[in-house]
Coordinates of C-alpha atoms in Angstrom, one line a residue:
Chain O
X1 CA -1.1 15.7 -29.3
X2 CA -1.0 11.4 -29.3
X3 CA -1.7 10.0 -25.8
X4 CA 0.9 7.6 -25.1
X5 CA 0.2 5.4 -21.7
X6 CA 1.8 4.9 -18.5
X7 CA 1.0 1.5 -16.3
X8 CA 1.3 2.0 -12.6
X9 CA 0.7 1.1 -10.0
X10 CA -0.9 1.4 -6.1
X11 CA -2.8 0.2 -2.9
X12 CA -6.4 1.7 -3.0
X13 CA -6.0 4.4 -0.2
X14 CA -6.6 7.8 0.4
X15 CA -3.3 8.8 -0.2
X16 CA -3.1 7.2 -3.3
X17 CA -5.6 10.4 -4.9
X18 CA -2.9 12.8 -6.4
X19 CA -2.7 9.6 -9.0
X20 CA -6.7 8.5 -8.8
X21 CA -7.0 12.7 -9.6
X22 CA -4.3 13.7 -12.2
X23 CA -6.2 11.5 -14.3
X24 CA -10.3 11.6 -13.7
X25 CA -9.7 15.0 -14.2
X26 CA -7.7 15.2 -16.6
X27 CA -4.1 16.8 -15.6
X28 CA -2.4 13.5 -16.9
X29 CA -4.7 14.4 -20.2
X30 CA -3.1 18.0 -20.5
X31 CA 0.7 16.4 -20.3
X32 CA -0.4 13.9 -23.1
X33 CA -0.8 11.0 -21.2
X34 CA -2.6 8.2 -19.9
X35 CA -2.3 6.8 -16.3
X36 CA -3.4 2.9 -16.4
X37 CA -3.6 2.9 -12.5
X38 CA -3.4 -1.0 -11.2
X39 CA -4.8 -1.6 -8.0
X40 CA -1.6 -4.1 -6.3
X41 CA -3.4 -6.5 -3.7
X42 CA 0.0 -5.9 -1.8
X43 CA 3.5 -3.8 -1.1
X44 CA 4.5 -6.7 -2.7
X45 CA 3.3 -7.2 -4.8
X46 CA 3.6 -3.4 -6.3
X47 CA 7.3 -2.9 -5.4
X48 CA 8.1 -6.6 -8.0
X49 CA 5.7 -5.0 -10.8
X50 CA 8.0 -1.5 -10.7
X51 CA 11.3 -3.4 -9.8
X52 CA 10.8 -6.0 -13.2
X53 CA 8.9 -3.8 -15.0
X54 CA 5.4 -4.6 -15.2
X55 CA 4.9 -0.7 -14.9
X56 CA 6.8 3.0 -15.2
X57 CA 6.2 4.2 -11.8
X58 CA 4.3 4.0 -8.3
X59 CA 2.6 4.8 -5.1
X60 CA 5.5 3.5 -2.9
X61 CA 5.8 3.3 1.0
X62 CA 8.5 6.1 1.2
X63 CA 11.2 3.4 3.3
X64 CA 10.9 0.9 0.6
X65 CA 13.6 2.2 -2.2
X66 CA 15.2 3.3 0.5
X67 CA 15.3 0.4 1.8
X68 CA 16.4 -1.0 -1.1
X69 CA 19.3 0.7 -1.5
X70 CA 20.4 -0.8 1.5
X71 CA 21.2 -3.9 1.1
X72 CA 17.3 -4.8 2.7
X73 CA 14.7 -7.1 1.5
X74 CA 14.4 -9.7 -0.7
X75 CA 14.7 -7.1 -4.4
X76 CA 17.4 -4.6 -4.9
X77 CA 16.7 -3.1 -8.2
X78 CA 17.4 1.0 -8.3
X79 CA 14.9 2.9 -7.4
X80 CA 14.0 6.5 -6.9
X81 CA 11.5 9.0 -5.0
X82 CA 10.6 11.1 -8.3
X83 CA 8.3 12.9 -5.4
X84 CA 6.1 13.0 -2.0
X85 CA 2.9 11.7 -3.1
X86 CA 1.5 13.0 0.2
X87 CA 2.9 14.0 3.4
X88 CA 1.4 12.0 7.0
X89 CA -2.0 10.6 7.0
X90 CA -1.5 7.6 9.4
X91 CA -3.8 6.5 12.7
X92 CA -2.9 4.4 15.8
X93 CA -5.1 2.8 17.4
X94 CA -6.2 0.0 19.9
X95 CA -8.3 -2.7 19.6
X96 CA -10.7 -3.4 21.9
X97 CA -9.2 -5.2 24.8
X98 CA -7.1 -2.0 25.2
X99 CA -9.8 0.8 24.7
X100 CA -11.4 -1.0 27.4
X101 CA -8.8 -1.4 29.8
X102 CA -7.9 2.5 28.2
X103 CA -10.7 3.9 29.4
X104 CA -11.2 2.6 32.8
X105 CA -7.9 4.1 33.2
X106 CA -9.9 7.4 32.5
X107 CA -7.5 7.9 29.6
X108 CA -9.6 10.5 27.4
X109 CA -8.8 9.8 23.8
X110 CA -7.8 13.3 22.7
X111 CA -6.2 12.2 19.3
X112 CA -3.5 14.7 20.3
X113 CA -1.1 14.4 22.6
X114 CA 1.2 11.1 21.9
X115 CA 3.4 11.2 26.2
X116 CA 0.0 10.7 26.7
X117 CA -0.7 7.9 24.9
X118 CA 2.3 6.4 25.4
X119 CA 1.7 6.4 29.3
X120 CA -1.9 5.4 29.3
X121 CA -1.0 2.5 27.3
X122 CA 2.1 1.3 29.6
X123 CA -0.1 1.8 32.4
X124 CA -2.3 -0.7 31.3
X125 CA 0.0 -3.2 29.0
X126 CA 0.7 -6.8 30.7
X127 CA 3.5 -7.2 28.1
X128 CA 4.8 -5.9 25.5
X129 CA 2.1 -4.3 22.9
X130 CA 2.1 -6.5 19.8
X131 CA 1.3 -3.7 16.8
X132 CA 0.3 -4.7 13.0
X133 CA 1.5 -2.6 10.4
X134 CA 1.1 -2.9 6.7
X135 CA 4.9 -3.0 5.7
X136 CA 8.2 -4.5 7.2
X137 CA 9.7 -1.2 5.0
X138 CA 6.9 2.0 5.9
X139 CA 7.2 5.3 8.3
X140 CA 4.2 3.1 9.8
X141 CA 7.2 1.5 11.4
X142 CA 9.7 4.8 11.7
X143 CA 7.1 6.5 13.4
X144 CA 6.3 3.9 15.8
X145 CA 9.6 2.8 16.8
X146 CA 10.5 6.2 17.5
X147 CA 7.4 7.3 19.3
X148 CA 7.9 4.1 21.7
X149 CA 11.9 5.1 22.0
X150 CA 10.9 8.1 23.2
X151 CA 8.1 8.0 25.7
X152 CA 6.8 5.1 28.4
X153 CA 6.4 2.7 26.2
X154 CA 10.7 2.2 25.6
X155 CA 12.1 0.3 22.7
X156 CA 11.3 -3.0 24.0
X157 CA 7.5 -2.1 24.9
X158 CA 6.4 -3.2 21.1
X159 CA 6.9 -5.4 18.7
X160 CA 5.6 -4.7 15.3
X161 CA 4.5 -7.3 13.7
X162 CA 3.6 -7.3 9.5
X163 CA -0.3 -7.8 8.7
X164 CA -2.2 -6.8 5.6
X165 CA -5.0 -3.2 6.9
X166 CA -7.8 -5.5 5.9
X167 CA -7.3 -8.6 8.1
X168 CA -5.9 -6.4 10.7
X169 CA -9.5 -6.7 12.0
X170 CA -9.3 -10.9 12.2
X171 CA -5.5 -10.2 14.1
X172 CA -7.2 -7.9 17.0
X173 CA -9.9 -11.2 17.2
X174 CA -7.6 -13.3 17.2
X175 CA -5.2 -11.7 19.5
X176 CA -1.9 -11.9 16.8
X177 CA -1.9 -8.2 17.1
X178 CA -3.2 -5.9 20.1
X179 CA -3.0 -2.8 18.8
X180 CA -2.0 -0.9 14.5
X181 CA -0.7 2.1 12.1
X182 CA -2.1 2.3 9.2
X183 CA -2.6 4.8 6.1
X184 CA -6.6 5.9 5.8
X185 CA -9.3 4.9 5.0
X186 CA -8.1 1.0 7.1
X187 CA -8.5 3.0 10.7
X188 CA -11.9 4.8 10.1
X189 CA -13.0 1.3 9.5
X190 CA -12.0 -0.4 12.4
X191 CA -14.0 1.5 14.6
X192 CA -16.9 1.4 11.6
X193 CA -17.3 -2.4 11.8
X194 CA -15.9 -1.7 15.4
X195 CA -12.7 -3.2 16.0
X196 CA -10.7 -0.8 17.9
X197 CA -10.7 3.1 18.3
X198 CA -7.8 5.1 16.9
X199 CA -5.1 7.1 19.4
X200 CA -3.2 9.5 17.5
X201 CA -2.7 11.3 13.7
X202 CA 0.7 10.3 12.4
X203 CA 1.2 14.0 12.4
X204 CA 1.5 14.2 16.6
X205 CA 4.9 12.3 16.1
X206 CA 6.4 13.4 13.9
X207 CA 4.5 16.7 11.9
X208 CA 5.6 16.5 8.6
X209 CA 6.7 12.6 7.3
X210 CA 6.8 12.2 3.9
X211 CA 5.0 9.6 3.0
X212 CA 4.4 8.1 0.3
X213 CA 6.1 8.6 -3.2
X214 CA 5.9 8.6 -6.0
X215 CA 9.1 5.6 -7.1
X216 CA 10.8 4.7 -11.0
X217 CA 13.0 2.3 -11.8
X218 CA 16.0 4.9 -11.9
X219 CA 17.0 3.4 -15.4
X220 CA 13.7 4.3 -16.9
X221 CA 13.6 7.6 -15.1
X222 CA 16.6 8.9 -16.6
X223 CA 16.5 7.1 -19.8
X224 CA 12.7 8.6 -19.8
X225 CA 13.3 12.1 -19.0
X226 CA 10.5 13.5 -21.2
X227 CA 7.6 10.8 -20.1
X228 CA 9.0 11.0 -16.2
X229 CA 8.7 14.9 -16.5
X230 CA 4.5 14.8 -18.4
X231 CA 3.7 12.1 -15.5
X232 CA 5.4 14.3 -12.5
X233 CA 3.6 17.2 -13.2
X234 CA 0.6 15.9 -14.0
X235 CA 0.4 14.4 -10.7
X236 CA 1.9 18.0 -9.2
X237 CA -1.2 19.2 -10.8
X238 CA -3.6 17.3 -9.4
X239 CA -2.3 17.6 -4.9
X240 CA -2.3 21.0 -6.2
X241 CA -6.0 20.4 -6.8
X242 CA -6.7 18.0 -3.7
X243 CA -5.1 21.4 -1.5
X244 CA -7.9 23.4 -2.6
X245 CA -11.4 22.6 0.8
X246 CA -13.5 22.7 -2.8
X247 CA -12.5 20.2 -4.2
X248 CA -13.4 17.7 -1.1
X249 CA -16.8 15.9 -2.2
X250 CA -15.6 15.6 -5.3
X251 CA -12.4 14.0 -4.7
X252 CA -13.3 11.5 -2.1
X253 CA -17.1 10.6 -4.5
X254 CA -13.2 9.8 -7.4
X255 CA -11.7 7.7 -4.6
X256 CA -14.4 6.0 -3.7
X257 CA -15.4 4.5 -6.5
X258 CA -15.7 0.1 -7.1
X259 CA -12.9 1.3 -9.6
X260 CA -10.2 2.2 -6.8
X261 CA -11.2 2.8 -2.8
X262 CA -14.9 0.5 -3.0
X263 CA -15.7 1.7 0.7
X264 CA -18.8 5.3 0.9
X265 CA -17.3 8.5 0.6
X266 CA -18.1 8.9 4.1
X267 CA -15.5 7.2 5.0
X268 CA -13.2 8.4 2.9
X269 CA -14.2 12.2 3.6
X270 CA -12.5 12.5 7.8
X271 CA -8.9 12.5 6.2
X272 CA -9.6 14.3 3.5
X273 CA -10.8 16.4 6.0
X274 CA -9.2 16.4 9.1
X275 CA -12.1 15.6 11.1
X276 CA -11.9 12.0 11.9
X277 CA -14.7 9.7 14.4
X278 CA -12.0 7.7 16.6
X279 CA -14.7 4.9 18.2
X280 CA -17.0 2.7 18.1
X281 CA -19.4 5.5 20.9
X282 CA -18.7 8.0 18.3
X283 CA -16.2 10.5 19.3
X284 CA -15.2 12.9 17.1
X285 CA -11.4 14.9 16.8
X286 CA -10.3 17.4 14.5
X287 CA -6.6 17.6 13.2
X288 CA -5.7 20.4 10.7
X289 CA -3.8 18.7 8.1
X290 CA -3.8 14.7 8.8
X291 CA -2.8 14.8 5.2
X292 CA -1.2 16.5 3.3
X293 CA -0.6 16.8 -1.0
X294 CA 0.9 19.9 -1.8
X295 CA 1.8 23.0 0.3
X296 CA 4.5 23.4 2.7
X297 CA 6.0 21.8 -0.7
X298 CA 5.2 18.7 -0.3
X299 CA 5.5 16.9 -2.8
X300 CA 9.3 17.7 -2.8
X301 CA 12.1 14.8 -2.2
X302 CA 14.2 16.4 0.9
X303 CA 17.1 14.7 0.5
X304 CA 17.3 15.0 4.5
X305 CA 13.5 12.6 4.4
X306 CA 15.5 10.1 3.3
X307 CA 18.6 10.5 5.3
X308 CA 16.7 10.2 8.5
X309 CA 14.8 7.2 6.9
X310 CA 17.9 5.4 6.7
X311 CA 19.2 6.2 9.8
X312 CA 16.4 4.9 11.5
X313 CA 16.2 1.8 9.3
X314 CA 20.1 1.6 10.4
X315 CA 19.0 2.3 13.6
X316 CA 16.7 -1.4 14.0
X317 CA 18.4 -3.6 11.3
X318 CA 21.7 -2.7 12.9
X319 CA 24.2 -1.0 10.2
X320 CA 26.5 1.9 10.4
X321 CA 25.3 3.6 7.7
X322 CA 28.1 5.9 8.3
X323 CA 29.4 6.2 5.0
X324 CA 26.1 5.0 3.0
X325 CA 24.1 8.3 4.5
X326 CA 24.5 10.0 0.9
X327 CA 24.2 8.4 -1.2
X328 CA 20.7 6.6 1.1
X329 CA 19.9 10.2 0.3
X330 CA 20.5 10.3 -3.2
X331 CA 17.6 8.4 -3.7
X332 CA 15.1 11.1 -3.1
X333 CA 15.8 13.1 -6.2
X334 CA 15.6 16.1 -5.6
X335 CA 18.0 16.9 -9.0
X336 CA 14.7 15.0 -10.7
X337 CA 12.1 17.3 -8.8
X338 CA 13.3 20.7 -9.8
X339 CA 15.2 19.5 -13.1
X340 CA 11.5 18.9 -14.4
X341 CA 9.3 21.2 -12.4
X342 CA 10.7 23.7 -11.8
X343 CA 10.4 25.3 -15.7
X344 CA 6.2 25.7 -15.2
X345 CA 6.2 28.5 -13.4
X346 CA 6.3 26.1 -9.5
X347 CA 7.5 27.7 -7.0
X348 CA 10.5 24.8 -5.3
X349 CA 12.3 24.9 -2.9
X350 CA 16.4 26.4 -3.8
X351 CA 18.2 23.5 -0.6
X352 CA 18.0 19.6 -0.8
X353 CA 17.9 19.4 2.6
X354 CA 16.8 20.9 5.7
X355 CA 17.2 20.5 9.6
X356 CA 14.2 18.6 10.0
X357 CA 12.0 19.0 12.8
X358 CA 12.7 22.6 13.1
X359 CA 10.5 24.8 11.9
X360 CA 8.2 25.4 14.4
X361 CA 5.7 28.1 13.3
X362 CA 5.6 27.9 9.2
X363 CA 8.4 29.5 7.6
X364 CA 9.6 31.4 4.3
X365 CA 12.3 30.2 2.3
X366 CA 15.1 31.0 -0.8
X367 CA 12.1 29.6 -3.4
X368 CA 12.9 29.7 -7.0
X369 CA 10.1 32.7 -7.5
X370 CA 10.5 33.3 -3.6
X371 CA 7.2 32.6 -2.0
X372 CA 7.4 29.7 -0.7
X373 CA 6.7 28.7 2.6
X374 CA 7.6 25.2 4.5
X375 CA 4.7 24.2 6.9
X376 CA 5.5 22.6 11.1
X377 CA 7.8 19.8 10.8
X378 CA 8.4 19.8 14.5
X379 CA 9.1 16.3 16.4
X380 CA 6.5 14.9 19.0
X381 CA 9.9 14.9 21.8
X382 CA 11.4 18.3 19.9
X383 CA 14.7 16.7 18.9
X384 CA 15.8 17.6 14.8
X385 CA 17.7 16.2 12.2
X386 CA 20.8 17.9 10.6
X387 CA 21.8 15.7 7.9
X388 CA 25.0 16.6 8.0
X389 CA 25.7 16.2 11.5
X390 CA 23.1 12.7 11.8
X391 CA 23.4 11.5 15.4
Chain B
X1 CA 21.0 -28.6 4.9
X2 CA 20.0 -32.5 3.9
X3 CA 19.4 -32.9 0.3
X4 CA 15.8 -33.3 0.7
X5 CA 14.7 -29.0 -0.2
X6 CA 11.4 -28.2 2.1
X7 CA 9.5 -26.1 0.1
X8 CA 5.7 -24.8 1.7
X9 CA 3.1 -23.2 -0.1
X10 CA 1.3 -20.6 1.6
X11 CA -2.2 -21.5 0.1
X12 CA -6.3 -21.0 1.9
X13 CA -7.9 -23.5 -0.7
X14 CA -7.6 -26.8 0.0
X15 CA -8.3 -28.4 -3.1
X16 CA -5.5 -26.3 -4.4
X17 CA -2.9 -27.0 -2.0
X18 CA -2.9 -30.8 -2.8
X19 CA -3.4 -30.2 -6.4
X20 CA 0.7 -28.1 -5.9
X21 CA 1.8 -30.7 -2.8
X22 CA 0.6 -33.6 -6.0
X23 CA 2.6 -32.3 -9.0
X24 CA 5.7 -30.8 -6.7
X25 CA 6.3 -34.6 -4.7
X26 CA 6.1 -35.9 -8.0
X27 CA 8.5 -34.1 -10.0
X28 CA 10.9 -33.5 -7.5
X29 CA 12.6 -34.8 -3.6
X30 CA 11.0 -32.6 -1.7
X31 CA 9.4 -32.2 1.7
X32 CA 6.5 -29.7 1.6
X33 CA 4.7 -28.2 3.5
X34 CA 0.8 -26.8 3.4
X35 CA -0.2 -23.6 5.4
X36 CA -3.6 -22.6 5.3
X37 CA -4.5 -19.2 6.9
X38 CA -2.2 -15.8 7.8
X39 CA -3.1 -16.0 11.5
X40 CA 1.0 -16.0 12.7
X41 CA 2.5 -16.0 9.0
X42 CA 5.4 -15.9 9.0
X43 CA 6.6 -17.2 13.0
X44 CA 4.6 -20.7 11.1
X45 CA 6.5 -19.9 8.1
X46 CA 10.1 -20.5 10.3
X47 CA 9.0 -23.1 12.8
X48 CA 9.2 -25.3 9.1
X49 CA 12.7 -23.7 7.5
X50 CA 12.0 -24.0 4.6
X51 CA 14.5 -24.1 1.2
X52 CA 12.0 -22.1 -0.8
X53 CA 8.4 -20.8 0.3
X54 CA 5.9 -21.1 -2.9
X55 CA 2.5 -18.0 -2.5
X56 CA 0.2 -16.9 -5.1
X57 CA 0.7 -13.4 -6.4
X58 CA -2.1 -12.0 -5.8
X59 CA -2.3 -13.1 -2.4
X60 CA -2.7 -10.5 0.5
X61 CA -1.3 -11.6 3.2
X62 CA 2.1 -12.1 1.3
X63 CA 3.9 -8.6 2.6
X64 CA 3.4 -10.6 5.8
X65 CA 6.5 -12.8 4.1
X66 CA 8.6 -10.3 3.2
X67 CA 9.5 -10.5 7.7
X68 CA 11.4 -13.1 6.6
X69 CA 13.5 -11.4 4.4
X70 CA 14.8 -9.6 7.8
X71 CA 16.9 -13.5 9.4
X72 CA 17.3 -11.6 13.1
X73 CA 17.7 -14.3 15.5
X74 CA 20.9 -16.3 14.8
X75 CA 19.1 -20.1 13.6
X76 CA 17.3 -18.0 11.3
X77 CA 17.8 -18.7 6.7
X78 CA 17.4 -14.9 5.3
X79 CA 15.3 -15.1 2.3
X80 CA 14.6 -13.7 -0.3
X81 CA 12.7 -12.9 -3.1
X82 CA 13.6 -15.0 -6.3
X83 CA 15.7 -12.9 -8.2
X84 CA 18.0 -15.6 -10.2
X85 CA 19.5 -13.7 -14.1
X86 CA 20.8 -17.1 -13.8
X87 CA 17.0 -18.8 -14.5
X88 CA 17.3 -17.1 -17.5
X89 CA 13.9 -14.4 -17.0
X90 CA 12.5 -17.9 -14.4
X91 CA 11.1 -14.8 -11.9
X92 CA 9.8 -13.0 -14.4
X93 CA 7.8 -16.4 -15.7
X94 CA 6.9 -16.6 -12.1
X95 CA 5.2 -14.0 -11.6
X96 CA 3.3 -13.2 -14.6
X97 CA 2.2 -17.1 -13.5
X98 CA 0.7 -15.9 -10.3
X99 CA 3.4 -17.6 -8.0
X100 CA 5.5 -15.4 -5.9
X101 CA 8.8 -17.3 -4.5
X102 CA 11.2 -16.2 -1.8
X103 CA 14.1 -18.8 -1.4
X104 CA 16.6 -19.5 1.2
X105 CA 19.8 -18.0 1.1
X106 CA 22.4 -19.5 -0.7
X107 CA 20.1 -22.3 -3.1
X108 CA 21.9 -22.8 -6.3
X109 CA 19.8 -23.0 -10.0
X110 CA 20.3 -26.1 -10.6
X111 CA 18.2 -27.3 -7.3
X112 CA 15.9 -23.9 -7.7
X113 CA 15.0 -24.1 -11.3
X114 CA 12.6 -28.1 -10.7
X115 CA 10.4 -26.4 -8.6
X116 CA 10.0 -24.0 -10.0
X117 CA 8.9 -25.7 -13.2
X118 CA 6.8 -26.8 -11.9
X119 CA 4.6 -24.5 -8.9
X120 CA 4.8 -21.9 -12.3
X121 CA 2.9 -24.8 -14.6
X122 CA 0.3 -25.5 -11.6
X123 CA 0.1 -21.9 -10.3
X124 CA -0.8 -21.3 -14.0
X125 CA -3.3 -24.2 -14.3
X126 CA -4.3 -22.8 -11.6
X127 CA -4.8 -19.1 -12.3
X128 CA -6.8 -20.1 -15.6
X129 CA -9.4 -22.3 -13.7
X130 CA -9.6 -19.0 -11.4
X131 CA -10.4 -16.7 -14.2
X132 CA -13.0 -18.9 -16.5
X133 CA -15.4 -20.1 -13.1
X134 CA -14.9 -16.8 -12.3
X135 CA -16.7 -15.8 -15.7
X136 CA -18.9 -18.6 -15.8
X137 CA -20.5 -17.6 -12.6
X138 CA -20.7 -13.9 -14.1
X139 CA -22.2 -15.4 -16.9
X140 CA -24.7 -18.0 -15.2
X141 CA -26.1 -14.7 -12.7
X142 CA -26.2 -12.2 -15.9
X143 CA -28.7 -15.3 -17.3
X144 CA -30.5 -14.9 -14.7
X145 CA -31.4 -12.0 -14.8
X146 CA -32.0 -11.2 -17.7
X147 CA -34.7 -14.5 -17.5
X148 CA -36.4 -12.0 -15.3
X149 CA -36.4 -8.6 -17.0
X150 CA -37.8 -11.0 -20.3
X151 CA -40.3 -12.9 -17.0
X152 CA -40.7 -8.5 -16.8
X153 CA -41.4 -7.6 -20.0
X154 CA -43.4 -10.5 -21.2
X155 CA -46.5 -9.8 -18.4
X156 CA -46.7 -6.0 -18.4
X157 CA -46.7 -5.6 -21.9
X158 CA -47.9 -8.9 -23.2
X159 CA -45.0 -9.9 -25.4
X160 CA -43.5 -13.4 -25.9
X161 CA -40.2 -14.6 -24.7
X162 CA -38.3 -12.9 -28.3
X163 CA -40.0 -10.0 -28.8
X164 CA -39.3 -9.2 -25.5
X165 CA -35.4 -9.6 -25.7
X166 CA -35.8 -7.7 -28.5
X167 CA -36.5 -5.0 -26.7
X168 CA -33.5 -5.4 -23.6
X169 CA -31.7 -5.1 -26.3
X170 CA -32.6 -2.8 -28.3
X171 CA -32.4 -0.4 -25.5
X172 CA -29.1 -1.5 -24.4
X173 CA -28.0 -0.3 -28.2
X174 CA -30.3 2.7 -27.9
X175 CA -28.0 3.2 -24.4
X176 CA -24.6 2.3 -25.4
X177 CA -25.2 0.0 -22.0
X178 CA -24.7 -4.3 -22.5
X179 CA -28.2 -5.9 -22.5
X180 CA -27.1 -7.1 -18.5
X181 CA -27.6 -3.4 -17.4
X182 CA -29.9 -3.1 -18.6
X183 CA -32.6 -6.5 -17.4
X184 CA -30.6 -5.5 -13.7
X185 CA -31.9 -2.0 -13.8
X186 CA -35.1 -3.0 -14.9
X187 CA -35.1 -6.2 -12.3
X188 CA -34.3 -3.2 -9.5
X189 CA -37.2 -0.7 -10.4
X190 CA -39.7 -3.3 -10.7
X191 CA -38.2 -4.9 -7.3
X192 CA -39.2 -0.9 -6.0
X193 CA -42.1 -0.6 -7.4
X194 CA -43.0 -3.2 -5.7

C-alpha cells in the first residue's frame, strides 16, 4: 500500500500523545498514512495553519472550533472536531506568594477539594486574583470560570489573562499573574523550577472534561473521507495503546524526545501516571485518570459537550445562544466519529448527546456491541447540564 | 480615525525592530510603535489604539494578542486576524513570509496593502537572515568539534591530520552517521575517560 503523508499541527504537550504515538508506534503506518507532525509555537499558529490549509488536521483546544463557529476570535473557517483526543489533564496552580499565604492559613494542598481550595484562596486574597491561561478559548478558561462562579471566589473574584505556558514562571515573578491553569507538563515544570505549587487537577472541577480535540477543516473532512477515516482510526488505536498501564514508560520516553516535548520522561510520567508532585517541598498526590485517552468512550465527541462549551462562551461574551446552540453542537462531529470508526469493531455510544454531569459511577450504556461503560462526568457542584434544556 | 495609520510592531530584537520601523516609515504614512517584551502585552498594545499590529508568526507571545479580538470595553476596537480575500491571498503570503497581522475592524484593503507589502518583504528578509545565521553558527560549532576530534585522533594514534579526518569520515559512513556526530561522540567519550 502506498503511504500518504498528512501534515498535522500540534502543541508540545502531554495530551498531544495520541498523535505522536500514532506515528511512532506504527498505528498510522498500519492505516497506510504517515503523519508529518509540525510543532507549533502558539495556539493561534495551530489554528492558522489549519484554517489556511498548511496542515490537514490539528491537535486543538476543544473550545476553539466552537468559538470559531460562534464568530468569536479572528478567524472564521469552519472547523470540525472529529474526535476527542484527551479528557482532563489540566492543573490549577498558584505562585510562591499565594502558596506561602495559603500555607500560613493552614491550607493543606490536598489537590482534591475545589470548594475548600476556593475558600482558602478567598481568605488570603487582597483583591481579584489574576490567573494565567494558555489561550482565551480553552477548557482552562471555562473550568476557572465555572469554579469561581460556584465558590467563595465569585465570578468577579478572578481575572483571566493569556500567558504562553513557557513564560508563566516569568509572569508569576513579574506579578502579571497570581496563579495559573495549564496543561501538563507545564504545571509540573512550574513546581520543579520553584515558581509555584499545584492546587487542583482540572478533573476536580469537571470529572470528564473534553480537553483537546482532533480538528480538521470541515470541507477537507467531507471531501477526503478516506484519509480522515485512516487518521481517526490510527489516533484511536494510539489512545487505546496509551490507556494500557504497561505502555506508560515507553510513552513517556517517546514524548520526551527533543523533537516532541523535550522535557525529562520523569516529568511526563507524572501526568501519565496521575502521580503528581504538587510543591517544591516534594509533596505527592495521586489522581486517578488524571488524563484519559480512551476509556469511557473518551474519544467520542458528544454534541452535549460542545453545547456546554457554547453556553459557557455565551455567558462570558454576552451572546444569546438559544438559536445557535444546535449549530454549535454540530461542531463536535459524533456523526463522522461513528461513521469512520464503527466499522472497525469499535464499541461506540448509540446516542450523540448525554446529560452532562449526571453520571456518578461507571455506567453501562446502549452501544453497538453492548460492552461500553461511561465514566463519571460530574461537576464539582453536583449540577447537571441538559443539552435539550440548557439553563 | 485620523488619516495616518498607527502600526504596532511586537519584536524583541532591537535591530530587527528598527529595520521594520524604518522600512514602514519610508513606504507608508504611518506612526510606528515597537513593543519589545511580553509583560502585559495585550494592555500595552491596546493603549496605542493601533490600526494594525504586526508580529512574527513564530513568536509564542502571539496567543496574548488573541485577547485583542475580544474587545469588551466600549472604547476598545475589535481587532481581527488579517484574513482579507479581497487582497488576493495576501494573508497567506504574509504567513508564509513569517508575519501575522491583526487589523482593526473596518479598515479598507487599499490602506492595509502597502503596509502589508512592506511588512512581508521585511519579515521574509529577516527570516532568511535568521536561518542563515543559525546555519552558519551550527557549521562553526561543528567545525570546532571536528577539529578537536582530529586532534585527539592524531595524538592517540600518531597519524597526521588528513588521515585523522579520513578515519572520522570512514567511521561516519560505516555507521550511517554524520561526521560531526561521530566527532562529538569521540570528544565526549575522551572527556569521560579523562
